[in-house]
XYZ file of C-alpha atoms in Angstrom:
489
model
C 0.000 0.000 0.000
C 1.492 3.337 -1.014
C 0.776 6.597 0.763
C 1.641 10.161 -0.191
C 1.853 13.213 2.044
C 1.252 16.800 1.098
C 4.062 19.342 1.116
C 2.141 21.288 3.767
C 2.221 18.260 6.063
C 5.928 17.773 5.468
C 6.622 21.449 6.182
C 4.612 21.308 9.388
C 6.442 18.165 10.526
C 9.781 19.918 10.048
C 8.975 23.045 12.051
C 11.440 23.889 14.797
C 10.314 25.472 18.050
C 9.994 29.222 17.486
C 11.213 30.482 20.883
C 14.506 29.825 22.653
C 14.204 27.328 25.495
C 15.906 26.650 28.798
C 15.015 23.067 29.744
C 15.536 21.977 33.359
C 15.521 18.197 33.605
C 14.893 16.966 37.153
C 15.916 13.371 37.716
C 18.555 13.880 35.024
C 20.665 10.926 36.159
C 17.685 8.570 36.455
C 16.535 5.712 34.248
C 13.913 7.604 32.207
C 16.290 10.477 31.431
C 18.981 8.094 30.249
C 16.702 5.789 28.236
C 14.353 8.322 26.649
C 14.694 11.997 27.492
C 18.335 12.781 26.741
C 18.435 10.626 23.572
C 15.091 12.132 22.577
C 16.239 15.739 22.830
C 19.410 14.882 20.938
C 17.310 13.398 18.126
C 15.058 16.472 18.070
C 18.169 18.590 17.589
C 19.384 16.309 14.793
C 16.182 16.569 12.769
C 15.894 20.334 13.231
C 12.994 20.394 15.699
C 14.761 22.048 18.646
C 14.704 25.858 18.863
C 17.472 27.957 17.367
C 18.821 28.514 20.862
C 18.441 26.132 23.821
C 20.137 25.013 27.008
C 19.513 21.810 28.981
C 20.219 21.933 32.711
C 20.280 18.582 34.440
C 19.185 18.584 38.089
C 19.335 15.871 40.739
C 19.802 15.561 44.493
C 23.289 14.106 44.215
C 25.679 16.507 42.463
C 27.970 15.581 39.592
C 30.089 17.835 37.430
C 28.927 19.182 34.089
C 31.600 17.088 32.366
C 30.299 13.963 34.092
C 26.748 14.813 33.033
C 27.830 15.329 29.438
C 29.590 11.957 29.482
C 26.459 10.307 30.921
C 24.313 11.954 28.241
C 26.639 10.889 25.415
C 26.659 7.311 26.686
C 22.845 7.399 26.902
C 22.486 8.638 23.331
C 24.975 6.120 21.965
C 23.228 3.218 23.693
C 19.648 4.278 23.025
C 19.100 2.288 19.839
C 18.087 5.422 17.947
C 19.844 5.821 14.597
C 21.663 8.917 15.801
C 24.936 10.091 14.306
C 26.525 10.819 17.672
C 30.040 11.562 16.461
C 28.906 14.037 13.816
C 26.536 16.085 15.986
C 27.605 15.599 19.577
C 29.965 18.544 20.012
C 27.304 21.201 19.425
C 24.686 19.360 21.495
C 27.094 18.675 24.338
C 27.784 22.400 24.714
C 24.130 22.984 25.573
C 24.294 20.711 28.653
C 24.873 21.790 32.231
C 24.207 20.281 35.657
C 23.161 21.500 39.115
C 22.815 19.527 42.336
C 19.651 20.445 44.290
C 20.073 18.245 47.356
C 21.022 21.234 49.506
C 18.585 23.734 47.982
C 17.470 25.281 44.715
C 19.400 28.572 44.836
C 22.137 27.286 42.516
C 19.475 26.163 40.065
C 18.031 29.667 39.943
C 21.481 31.064 39.172
C 22.037 28.443 36.443
C 18.704 29.293 34.810
C 19.487 33.009 34.731
C 22.957 32.306 33.308
C 21.467 30.101 30.585
C 18.927 32.776 29.684
C 21.706 35.349 29.469
C 23.651 33.084 27.092
C 20.559 32.967 24.867
C 20.256 36.745 24.776
C 17.946 37.135 27.760
C 14.767 35.911 26.028
C 13.890 32.251 26.496
C 10.921 30.180 27.633
C 11.511 27.923 30.607
C 10.518 24.262 30.674
C 10.744 22.060 33.772
C 10.602 18.315 33.147
C 9.936 16.604 36.485
C 11.060 13.012 36.003
C 10.263 12.445 39.683
C 7.744 10.585 41.891
C 4.580 12.624 42.632
C 5.556 13.777 46.139
C 9.026 14.836 45.009
C 7.544 16.542 41.943
C 5.087 18.547 44.044
C 7.922 19.592 46.365
C 10.064 20.670 43.414
C 7.189 22.750 42.039
C 6.869 24.595 45.355
C 10.604 25.338 45.378
C 10.345 26.618 41.802
C 7.594 28.969 42.963
C 9.668 30.268 45.870
C 12.439 31.210 43.448
C 9.986 32.957 41.125
C 10.986 30.722 38.221
C 7.393 29.978 37.224
C 7.034 33.097 35.066
C 6.817 32.173 31.347
C 7.484 28.579 32.375
C 5.851 25.238 31.589
C 6.101 22.057 33.638
C 5.868 18.387 32.587
C 4.633 15.925 35.223
C 5.100 12.151 35.013
C 2.488 9.631 36.188
C 1.007 8.571 38.495
C -1.219 11.646 38.839
C -2.371 10.563 42.286
C -3.474 7.138 43.474
C -7.128 8.008 44.193
C -9.446 11.005 44.037
C -8.203 12.588 47.271
C -4.503 12.329 46.376
C -5.150 13.569 42.817
C -6.916 16.642 44.185
C -4.101 17.287 46.637
C -1.481 16.992 43.892
C -3.427 19.333 41.610
C -3.808 21.893 44.396
C -0.052 21.903 44.977
C 0.653 22.245 41.277
C -1.905 25.049 40.900
C -0.362 26.948 43.816
C 2.529 27.751 41.450
C 1.449 27.062 37.849
C -1.742 27.853 35.985
C -3.471 24.804 34.520
C -2.577 25.721 30.935
C 1.111 25.577 31.921
C 0.923 22.041 33.373
C 1.521 19.089 31.013
C 0.695 15.627 32.390
C 2.611 13.375 30.035
C 1.339 9.995 28.826
C 3.788 8.528 26.341
C 1.126 6.164 24.978
C -0.675 9.150 23.462
C 2.497 10.251 21.674
C 2.499 7.180 19.450
C 1.908 7.768 15.748
C -0.633 4.955 15.600
C -2.695 6.437 18.446
C -2.883 9.791 16.691
C -3.814 7.965 13.504
C -7.122 7.138 15.196
C -8.061 10.779 14.705
C -7.090 10.652 11.037
C -8.953 7.394 10.479
C -12.162 8.652 12.068
C -12.316 12.260 10.961
C -10.471 12.293 7.612
C -12.268 9.343 6.001
C -15.948 9.355 5.103
C -16.203 5.552 5.273
C -15.629 5.257 9.038
C -17.365 8.064 10.920
C -20.914 7.123 9.757
C -20.578 3.651 11.346
C -18.682 4.719 14.473
C -21.650 4.385 16.831
C -24.008 2.056 18.692
C -25.961 1.218 15.519
C -23.023 -0.590 13.929
C -20.431 -1.327 16.650
C -21.057 -4.247 19.003
C -18.179 -3.666 21.418
C -14.680 -2.186 21.726
C -11.619 -3.838 23.257
C -8.377 -2.129 24.336
C -5.503 -4.472 25.197
C -2.046 -3.647 26.566
C -0.490 -6.977 27.591
C 3.184 -7.090 28.610
C 5.502 -10.080 28.809
C 7.704 -8.255 31.333
C 7.457 -8.769 35.083
C 7.455 -5.864 37.557
C 11.263 -5.761 37.055
C 12.681 -4.829 40.461
C 9.845 -2.369 41.103
C 8.212 -4.362 43.891
C 7.841 -1.462 46.310
C 6.359 0.792 43.617
C 3.941 -1.861 42.420
C 2.781 -2.719 45.927
C 1.634 0.903 46.315
C 0.185 1.153 42.816
C -0.901 -2.063 41.095
C -2.067 -2.499 37.509
C -5.335 -0.619 38.047
C -3.651 2.626 39.093
C -0.586 2.141 36.911
C -2.303 1.326 33.616
C -6.069 1.748 33.643
C -6.525 5.352 34.797
C -3.353 6.668 33.196
C -3.279 4.867 29.842
C -6.296 2.767 28.876
C -8.927 5.347 29.817
C -6.997 7.951 27.822
C -7.073 5.710 24.739
C -10.791 5.170 25.284
C -11.223 8.943 25.132
C -9.748 9.076 21.617
C -11.879 6.146 20.431
C -15.197 7.408 21.823
C -14.963 11.197 21.424
C -17.338 13.218 19.276
C -15.919 15.078 16.257
C -14.282 18.293 17.527
C -14.887 21.595 15.772
C -11.185 21.536 14.844
C -8.013 19.646 15.764
C -6.827 22.536 17.892
C -5.948 21.575 21.480
C -8.942 23.206 23.207
C -11.821 21.675 21.189
C -10.063 18.304 21.012
C -9.523 18.287 24.779
C -13.130 19.278 25.450
C -14.484 16.351 23.425
C -12.229 13.866 25.209
C -13.318 15.214 28.584
C -16.970 14.857 27.580
C -16.285 11.145 27.144
C -14.914 10.904 30.683
C -17.900 12.866 32.025
C -20.224 10.355 30.311
C -18.518 7.253 31.688
C -20.491 5.368 34.320
C -18.807 4.588 37.662
C -17.056 1.228 37.580
C -18.712 -1.647 39.400
C -16.587 -4.193 41.298
C -18.527 -7.002 39.591
C -17.345 -5.659 36.207
C -13.682 -5.922 37.165
C -11.295 -8.894 37.227
C -8.042 -8.472 39.152
C -5.235 -10.993 38.717
C -1.764 -11.654 40.114
C 0.845 -13.714 38.288
C 2.180 -16.748 40.116
C 5.558 -15.800 41.572
C 4.755 -12.125 42.161
C 4.807 -12.572 45.948
C 8.401 -13.805 45.737
C 9.610 -10.621 43.995
C 11.867 -8.235 45.928
C 9.906 -5.615 47.851
C 6.607 -7.523 47.687
C 4.546 -8.552 50.711
C 4.463 -12.389 50.881
C 0.676 -12.176 51.397
C 0.111 -9.372 48.875
C -3.252 -8.975 47.134
C -1.880 -6.368 44.694
C -3.031 -6.951 41.124
C -0.561 -7.346 38.249
C -3.482 -7.835 35.833
C -6.677 -5.866 35.357
C -9.686 -6.387 33.077
C -12.658 -4.013 33.122
C -16.023 -3.635 31.437
C -17.186 -0.040 31.239
C -19.742 2.065 29.378
C -19.888 5.552 27.887
C -23.409 6.673 28.736
C -24.231 9.013 25.859
C -26.242 9.001 22.621
C -23.459 7.618 20.406
C -22.393 4.735 22.645
C -25.544 3.752 24.541
C -25.318 0.039 25.391
C -21.895 -0.552 23.777
C -19.463 -2.178 26.258
C -15.798 -1.203 26.311
C -13.485 -3.974 27.528
C -10.063 -2.872 28.801
C -7.282 -5.285 29.737
C -3.640 -5.030 30.784
C -1.227 -7.186 32.730
C 2.334 -8.270 33.461
C 3.888 -11.628 32.478
C 1.335 -12.111 29.700
C 1.645 -14.304 26.613
C 2.621 -11.414 24.312
C 3.426 -7.704 24.387
C 1.131 -5.525 22.266
C -0.859 -2.310 22.285
C -4.080 -3.246 20.536
C -7.464 -1.660 19.895
C -10.222 -3.877 18.456
C -13.503 -2.435 17.161
C -16.004 -5.263 16.659
C -18.969 -4.635 14.376
C -22.444 -6.069 14.727
C -23.516 -9.070 12.699
C -26.018 -8.609 9.886
C -29.625 -9.183 10.978
C -29.754 -12.395 8.934
C -27.002 -14.932 8.343
C -27.654 -16.043 4.745
C -24.284 -17.600 3.940
C -22.969 -20.981 5.104
C -19.583 -20.856 6.852
C -16.627 -23.084 5.996
C -15.703 -24.073 9.559
C -12.323 -25.425 8.439
C -11.273 -21.955 7.230
C -12.622 -19.926 10.145
C -10.897 -19.991 13.551
C -12.944 -21.215 16.482
C -15.039 -18.387 17.902
C -14.192 -15.990 15.039
C -17.182 -13.861 15.982
C -17.816 -10.462 14.478
C -16.177 -8.472 11.733
C -13.658 -6.119 13.258
C -10.917 -3.545 12.820
C -7.717 -4.174 14.761
C -5.230 -1.388 15.462
C -1.710 -2.235 16.613
C -0.842 0.970 18.469
C 2.797 0.108 19.115
C 5.607 1.291 16.878
C 5.549 1.281 13.926
C 1.860 0.329 14.066
C -0.668 -1.271 11.735
C -4.395 -1.504 10.996
C -6.031 -4.808 10.071
C -9.583 -5.334 8.808
C -10.950 -8.824 9.476
C -14.066 -9.914 7.617
C -15.773 -12.814 5.886
C -15.292 -13.394 2.135
C -16.301 -16.038 -0.371
C -13.948 -18.991 -0.653
C -13.071 -19.685 -4.336
C -15.075 -22.586 -5.702
C -18.357 -23.682 -7.159
C -20.356 -23.282 -3.940
C -21.018 -20.248 -1.741
C -18.813 -20.803 1.294
C -17.314 -18.115 3.517
C -13.877 -17.940 5.084
C -11.934 -15.412 7.165
C -10.069 -12.706 5.238
C -7.817 -9.772 6.173
C -6.665 -6.476 4.747
C -3.736 -4.740 6.432
C -2.071 -1.353 6.463
C 1.429 -1.221 7.950
C 3.202 2.031 8.784
C 6.659 0.723 7.973
C 5.577 -0.563 4.555
C 3.596 2.544 3.657
C 5.951 5.277 4.807
C 9.312 3.527 4.974
C 12.022 4.327 7.482
C 11.480 8.036 8.062
C 14.490 9.505 9.845
C 12.399 12.488 10.986
C 9.823 10.221 12.678
C 9.601 10.904 16.386
C 9.196 8.487 19.232
C 6.428 9.310 21.750
C 8.572 11.217 24.251
C 10.185 13.267 21.489
C 6.829 14.249 20.016
C 5.390 15.206 23.393
C 8.425 17.251 24.463
C 8.274 19.057 21.118
C 4.567 19.759 21.671
C 5.211 21.206 25.123
C 7.916 23.556 23.832
C 5.362 24.772 21.265
C 2.630 25.105 23.893
C 0.466 22.459 22.171
C -1.812 20.755 24.728
C -3.593 18.417 22.270
C -2.177 15.190 23.743
C -2.227 16.218 27.404
C -4.874 15.742 30.074
C -6.373 18.373 32.351
C -6.753 18.267 36.123
C -10.555 18.002 35.752
C -10.203 14.939 33.527
C -7.791 13.225 35.911
C -10.070 13.842 38.884
C -13.088 12.586 36.947
C -11.327 9.316 36.089
C -10.415 8.762 39.727
C -14.012 9.577 40.670
C -15.483 6.849 38.457
C -12.812 4.435 39.769
C -13.685 4.951 43.453
C -16.182 2.068 43.787
C -13.500 -0.437 42.735
C -10.753 1.181 44.806
C -13.003 1.047 47.878
C -14.178 -2.564 47.326
C -11.681 -4.312 45.042
C -12.385 -7.934 44.129
C -9.776 -10.453 45.204
C -6.714 -10.821 42.950
C -6.915 -14.224 41.212
C -3.657 -16.108 40.502
C -2.734 -16.677 36.843
C 0.167 -18.463 35.211
C 2.973 -16.409 33.639
C 2.763 -16.585 29.850
C -1.037 -16.863 29.855
C -3.747 -14.305 29.044
C -4.759 -13.829 32.664
C -7.313 -15.491 34.947
C -10.007 -17.635 33.319
C -12.639 -15.403 34.941
C -12.075 -12.794 32.217
C -14.043 -15.050 29.836
C -17.090 -14.652 32.077
C -16.581 -10.869 32.078
C -16.860 -10.622 28.288
C -19.366 -13.472 27.669
C -21.183 -14.116 25.370
C -18.499 -12.297 23.387
C -14.873 -13.405 23.327
C -11.522 -11.703 23.693
C -9.797 -10.892 20.413
C -6.257 -12.064 21.037
C -3.545 -9.897 19.432
C -1.828 -12.952 17.955
C -4.945 -13.701 15.890
C -4.745 -10.479 13.915
C -1.325 -8.801 14.122
């Protein structure tokens, strides 16, 4: 399948940030900074999407020298797996890096910011990336306010955005004590994926899809984010969080918002955000009986885990969007650790025709094939598969399963300017584009509808590593069936 892009799209994709930037990266020596953030900003510079003038100031509690930070950053870029020409471009990028220890106070950080602004001619926007746990992030924001560094500044916050409604409200209050809401960017890297954003293009740029994107034609929707990985030495974190808080509120509900939203008046951040929030406002509170919690066998032996823990490493939920478009259509969301495969999949299952006139060739149709459906692989590079019934060649009218598939890599090739999710989202923040970011009201609403399950969670059911979770999930979706990623990707 070949695809062409307009010159206007190409020009827009190549736009650099218009204003100079001073970027303060808290947690600069941590895992996320080394794996994603430093390599990501280097790649943005390589493809011409950083501003004409910028400085990156690393900040962490334990001080290191600027030379040590530059060496750490170069090692991170070289080992990131990105196709970055480190030797050719490193010297100029390395000169933009500095480092400040903040373990004994933030005064030195204030001085470093002013020095960086002076180097850029005195005019530069300020961006704080808080790659920190929520409590540490809120404390850093308050220190930023005390120094008066919030003027003309934006701040990026990493999940979790609270662990329940009360903690989310407290976090938002602390953030709002320094920054206005339109300056706060709650980052969800899942929404930075090209394939996720392609949902908007598929729905609103193609006349064949929007007319059937409703209760009259869609039977149910499934969003699946299984992972083969374990909790990976994060026992203490997972004991306090679990799959429900870690994945459902932060990621899967956000994807649901893109799938279920009404057409916005434009793709500008404000109308797009309003339509997504209307989806969250229309969602019914979750019921404990519509939730299956699971825990992989062996989780209780992980470091930092309570030997009698009931923390879930798997979550499956049935929920509804109670509005005109989606009345009666169930949304099934599922995610877990130590699963059979790792994918990021959206399945839209269409209703069967009112009459089944054609005989099926059972030998050519997998057991439980069910309804016609579209399957979106939302991981990189992403794909879209249409599964349907077609006539089997021969003298008689027999039906078999057929597929049509669009693949990003095949259609667009290896585009050097393509951005990974963190790169895209950082670029959006520097441009002040809030399209892919969630508001405080939306976060609090999602915790509000989650309260019944958080207050009365069902027991976590053991499941074997390498499986698709507890068998009870089949009862949750019955009489339908789960569309396994391996069937369609």
